[in-house]
mmCIF file with all atom_site columns, C-alpha atoms in Angstrom:
data_model
loop_
_atom_site.group_PDB
_atom_site.id
_atom_site.type_symbol
_atom_site.label_atom_id
_atom_site.label_alt_id
_atom_site.label_comp_id
_atom_site.label_asym_id
_atom_site.label_entity_id
_atom_site.label_seq_id
_atom_site.pdbx_PDB_ins_code
_atom_site.Cartn_x
_atom_site.Cartn_y
_atom_site.Cartn_z
_atom_site.occupancy
_atom_site.B_iso_or_equiv
_atom_site.pdbx_formal_charge
_atom_site.auth_seq_id
_atom_site.auth_comp_id
_atom_site.auth_asym_id
_atom_site.auth_atom_id
_atom_site.pdbx_PDB_model_num
ATOM 1  C CA . MET E 1 1  ? 13.284 7.590   14.253  1.00 0.00 ? 106 MET E CA 1
ATOM 2  C CA . LEU E 1 2  ? 14.479 4.485   14.518  1.00 0.00 ? 107 LEU E CA 1
ATOM 3  C CA . LEU E 1 3  ? 10.371 3.339   14.627  1.00 0.00 ? 108 LEU E CA 1
ATOM 4  C CA . ALA E 1 4  ? 9.559  5.487   11.756  1.00 0.00 ? 109 ALA E CA 1
ATOM 5  C CA . ALA E 1 5  ? 12.885 4.049   9.609   1.00 0.00 ? 110 ALA E CA 1
ATOM 6  C CA . SER E 1 6  ? 11.707 0.980   10.601  1.00 0.00 ? 111 SER E CA 1
ATOM 7  C CA . LEU E 1 7  ? 7.990  1.519   9.718   1.00 0.00 ? 112 LEU E CA 1
ATOM 8  C CA . TRP E 1 8  ? 8.953  2.486   6.115   1.00 0.00 ? 113 TRP E CA 1
ATOM 9  C CA . ALA E 1 9  ? 11.294 -0.327  5.243   1.00 0.00 ? 114 ALA E CA 1
ATOM 10 C CA . GLY E 1 10 ? 8.677  -2.328  6.201   1.00 0.00 ? 115 GLY E CA 1
ATOM 11 C CA . LEU E 1 11 ? 6.109  -0.699  4.212   1.00 0.00 ? 116 LEU E CA 1
ATOM 12 C CA . LEU E 1 12 ? 8.711  -0.834  1.042   1.00 0.00 ? 117 LEU E CA 1
ATOM 13 C CA . ASN E 1 13 ? 9.761  -3.882  1.987   1.00 0.00 ? 118 ASN E CA 1
ATOM 14 C CA . LEU E 1 14 ? 5.540  -5.452  1.280   1.00 0.00 ? 119 LEU E CA 1
ATOM 15 C CA . LEU E 1 15 ? 5.719  -3.286  -1.827  1.00 0.00 ? 120 LEU E CA 1
ATOM 16 C CA . ILE E 1 16 ? 8.802  -4.650  -3.624  1.00 0.00 ? 121 ILE E CA 1
ATOM 17 C CA . LEU E 1 17 ? 6.121  -8.448  -2.387  1.00 0.00 ? 122 LEU E CA 1
ATOM 18 C CA . LEU E 1 18 ? 3.193  -7.269  -4.188  1.00 0.00 ? 123 LEU E CA 1
ATOM 19 C CA . VAL E 1 19 ? 4.724  -5.475  -6.989  1.00 0.00 ? 124 VAL E CA 1
ATOM 20 C CA . SER E 1 20 ? 7.636  -8.436  -7.665  1.00 0.00 ? 125 SER E CA 1
ATOM 21 C CA . LEU E 1 21 ? 4.328  -10.850 -6.922  1.00 0.00 ? 126 LEU E CA 1
ATOM 22 C CA . PHE E 1 22 ? 2.333  -8.790  -10.155 1.00 0.00 ? 127 PHE E CA 1
ATOM 23 C CA . LEU E 1 23 ? 5.064  -8.347  -11.946 1.00 0.00 ? 128 LEU E CA 1
ATOM 24 C CA . ILE E 1 24 ? 5.112  -12.727 -12.175 1.00 0.00 ? 129 ILE E CA 1
ATOM 25 C CA . LEU E 1 25 ? 1.485  -12.310 -12.745 1.00 0.00 ? 130 LEU E CA 1
ATOM 26 C CA . LEU E 1 26 ? 2.744  -9.657  -16.311 1.00 0.00 ? 131 LEU E CA 1
ATOM 27 C CA . VAL E 1 27 ? 5.572  -12.525 -17.174 1.00 0.00 ? 132 VAL E CA 1
ATOM 28 C CA . LEU E 1 28 ? 3.529  -15.260 -16.902 1.00 0.00 ? 133 LEU E CA 1
ATOM 29 C CA . ILE E 1 29 ? 0.410  -14.150 -18.749 1.00 0.00 ? 134 ILE E CA 1
ATOM 30 C CA . GLN E 1 30 ? 2.519  -12.899 -22.122 1.00 0.00 ? 135 GLN E CA 1
ATOM 31 C CA . ARG E 1 31 ? 1.989  -14.701 -25.083 1.00 0.00 ? 136 ARG E CA 1
ATOM 32 C CA . GLY E 1 32 ? 5.150  -16.552 -26.626 1.00 0.00 ? 137 GLY E CA 1
ATOM 33 C CA . ARG E 1 33 ? 6.933  -15.906 -29.469 1.00 0.00 ? 138 ARG E CA 1
ATOM 34 C CA . GLY E 1 34 ? 7.891  -19.334 -29.571 1.00 0.00 ? 139 GLY E CA 1
ATOM 35 C CA . GLY E 1 35 ? 4.428  -21.416 -29.090 1.00 0.00 ? 140 GLY E CA 1
ATOM 36 C CA . GLY E 1 36 ? 6.779  -22.102 -26.003 1.00 0.00 ? 141 GLY E CA 1
ATOM 37 C CA . LEU E 1 37 ? 5.162  -25.081 -23.531 1.00 0.00 ? 142 LEU E CA 1
ATOM 38 C CA . ILE E 1 38 ? 1.844  -24.623 -25.132 1.00 0.00 ? 143 ILE E CA 1
ATOM 39 C CA . GLY E 1 39 ? 2.705  -25.738 -29.039 1.00 0.00 ? 144 GLY E CA 1
ATOM 40 C CA . ALA E 1 40 ? 4.880  -28.204 -27.864 1.00 0.00 ? 145 ALA E CA 1
ATOM 41 C CA . LEU E 1 41 ? 2.197  -29.578 -25.925 1.00 0.00 ? 146 LEU E CA 1
ATOM 42 C CA . GLY E 1 42 ? -0.429 -29.745 -28.355 1.00 0.00 ? 147 GLY E CA 1
ATOM 43 C CA . GLY E 1 43 ? -2.310 -25.890 -27.834 1.00 0.00 ? 148 GLY E CA 1
ATOM 44 C CA . ALA E 1 44 ? -2.973 -22.800 -30.368 1.00 0.00 ? 149 ALA E CA 1
ATOM 45 C CA . GLY E 1 45 ? 0.426  -21.474 -29.843 1.00 0.00 ? 150 GLY E CA 1
ATOM 46 C CA . GLY E 1 46 ? 0.079  -18.943 -32.388 1.00 0.00 ? 151 GLY E CA 1
ATOM 47 C CA . TYR E 1 47 ? -3.700 -17.709 -31.777 1.00 0.00 ? 152 TYR E CA 1
ATOM 48 C CA . SER E 1 48 ? -5.293 -14.273 -30.445 1.00 0.00 ? 153 SER E CA 1
ATOM 49 C CA . PRO E 1 49 ? -8.743 -13.795 -30.507 1.00 0.00 ? 154 PRO E CA 1
ATOM 50 C CA . PHE E 1 50 ? -7.868 -10.198 -30.426 1.00 0.00 ? 155 PHE E CA 1
ATOM 51 C CA . GLY E 1 51 ? -5.159 -9.966  -33.010 1.00 0.00 ? 156 GLY E CA 1
ATOM 52 C CA . SER E 1 52 ? -1.432 -9.789  -33.223 1.00 0.00 ? 157 SER E CA 1
ATOM 53 C CA . ARG E 1 53 ? -1.361 -7.144  -31.823 1.00 0.00 ? 158 ARG E CA 1
ATOM 54 C CA . ALA E 1 54 ? -3.233 -8.006  -28.353 1.00 0.00 ? 159 ALA E CA 1
ATOM 55 C CA . GLY E 1 55 ? 0.208  -8.311  -26.719 1.00 0.00 ? 160 GLY E CA 1
ATOM 56 C CA . GLU E 1 56 ? 1.491  -5.262  -27.206 1.00 0.00 ? 161 GLU E CA 1
ATOM 57 C CA . PRO E 1 57 ? 0.033  -3.278  -24.217 1.00 0.00 ? 162 PRO E CA 1
ATOM 58 C CA . ILE E 1 58 ? 0.683  -6.277  -21.551 1.00 0.00 ? 163 ILE E CA 1
ATOM 59 C CA . THR E 1 59 ? 4.098  -6.144  -22.869 1.00 0.00 ? 164 THR E CA 1
ATOM 60 C CA . ARG E 1 60 ? 4.850  -2.271  -21.982 1.00 0.00 ? 165 ARG E CA 1
ATOM 61 C CA . LEU E 1 61 ? 2.846  -3.474  -18.358 1.00 0.00 ? 166 LEU E CA 1
ATOM 62 C CA . THR E 1 62 ? 5.445  -5.509  -17.686 1.00 0.00 ? 167 THR E CA 1
ATOM 63 C CA . ILE E 1 63 ? 8.648  -3.575  -19.320 1.00 0.00 ? 168 ILE E CA 1
ATOM 64 C CA . ILE E 1 64 ? 7.103  -0.305  -17.023 1.00 0.00 ? 169 ILE E CA 1
ATOM 65 C CA . VAL E 1 65 ? 6.318  -2.952  -14.186 1.00 0.00 ? 170 VAL E CA 1
ATOM 66 C CA . ALA E 1 66 ? 10.135 -4.254  -13.960 1.00 0.00 ? 171 ALA E CA 1
ATOM 67 C CA . LEU E 1 67 ? 11.764 -0.676  -14.363 1.00 0.00 ? 172 LEU E CA 1
ATOM 68 C CA . VAL E 1 68 ? 9.944  -0.099  -11.112 1.00 0.00 ? 173 VAL E CA 1
ATOM 69 C CA . TRP E 1 69 ? 10.928 -2.865  -9.072  1.00 0.00 ? 174 TRP E CA 1
ATOM 70 C CA . ILE E 1 70 ? 14.527 -2.479  -10.046 1.00 0.00 ? 175 ILE E CA 1
ATOM 71 C CA . VAL E 1 71 ? 13.831 1.592   -8.907  1.00 0.00 ? 176 VAL E CA 1
ATOM 72 C CA . LEU E 1 72 ? 12.173 0.083   -5.813  1.00 0.00 ? 177 LEU E CA 1
ATOM 73 C CA . ILE E 1 73 ? 15.691 -2.829  -4.931  1.00 0.00 ? 178 ILE E CA 1
ATOM 74 C CA . ILE E 1 74 ? 17.831 0.229   -5.618  1.00 0.00 ? 179 ILE E CA 1
ATOM 75 C CA . VAL E 1 75 ? 15.862 2.680   -3.142  1.00 0.00 ? 180 VAL E CA 1
ATOM 76 C CA . GLN E 1 76 ? 16.066 -0.600  -0.443  1.00 0.00 ? 181 GLN E CA 1
ATOM 77 C CA . ILE E 1 77 ? 19.856 -0.962  -0.864  1.00 0.00 ? 182 ILE E CA 1
ATOM 78 C CA . LYS E 1 78 ? 20.589 2.957   -0.594  1.00 0.00 ? 183 LYS E CA 1
ATOM 79 C CA . LEU E 1 79 ? 18.275 2.698   2.808   1.00 0.00 ? 184 LEU E CA 1
ATOM 80 C CA . LEU E 1 80 ? 19.811 -0.207  4.524   1.00 0.00 ? 185 LEU E CA 1
#
């Protein structure tokens, strides 16, 4: 019984780690609204070859992944 609980906790920790890394990646690839660091360094801040609505699917995916991450953290806390 203890071994099974330990296995599930380890798998949950691994899943949280993978979701966390994916969430970080999603946040980093999003286009900033105000230009951010790229605009300050002289990059093409507002330019997008796919149009102005190109970032919306990434934003939605980021929100979904963040909600999954929150649920996983709550489940992990309940298992402690």
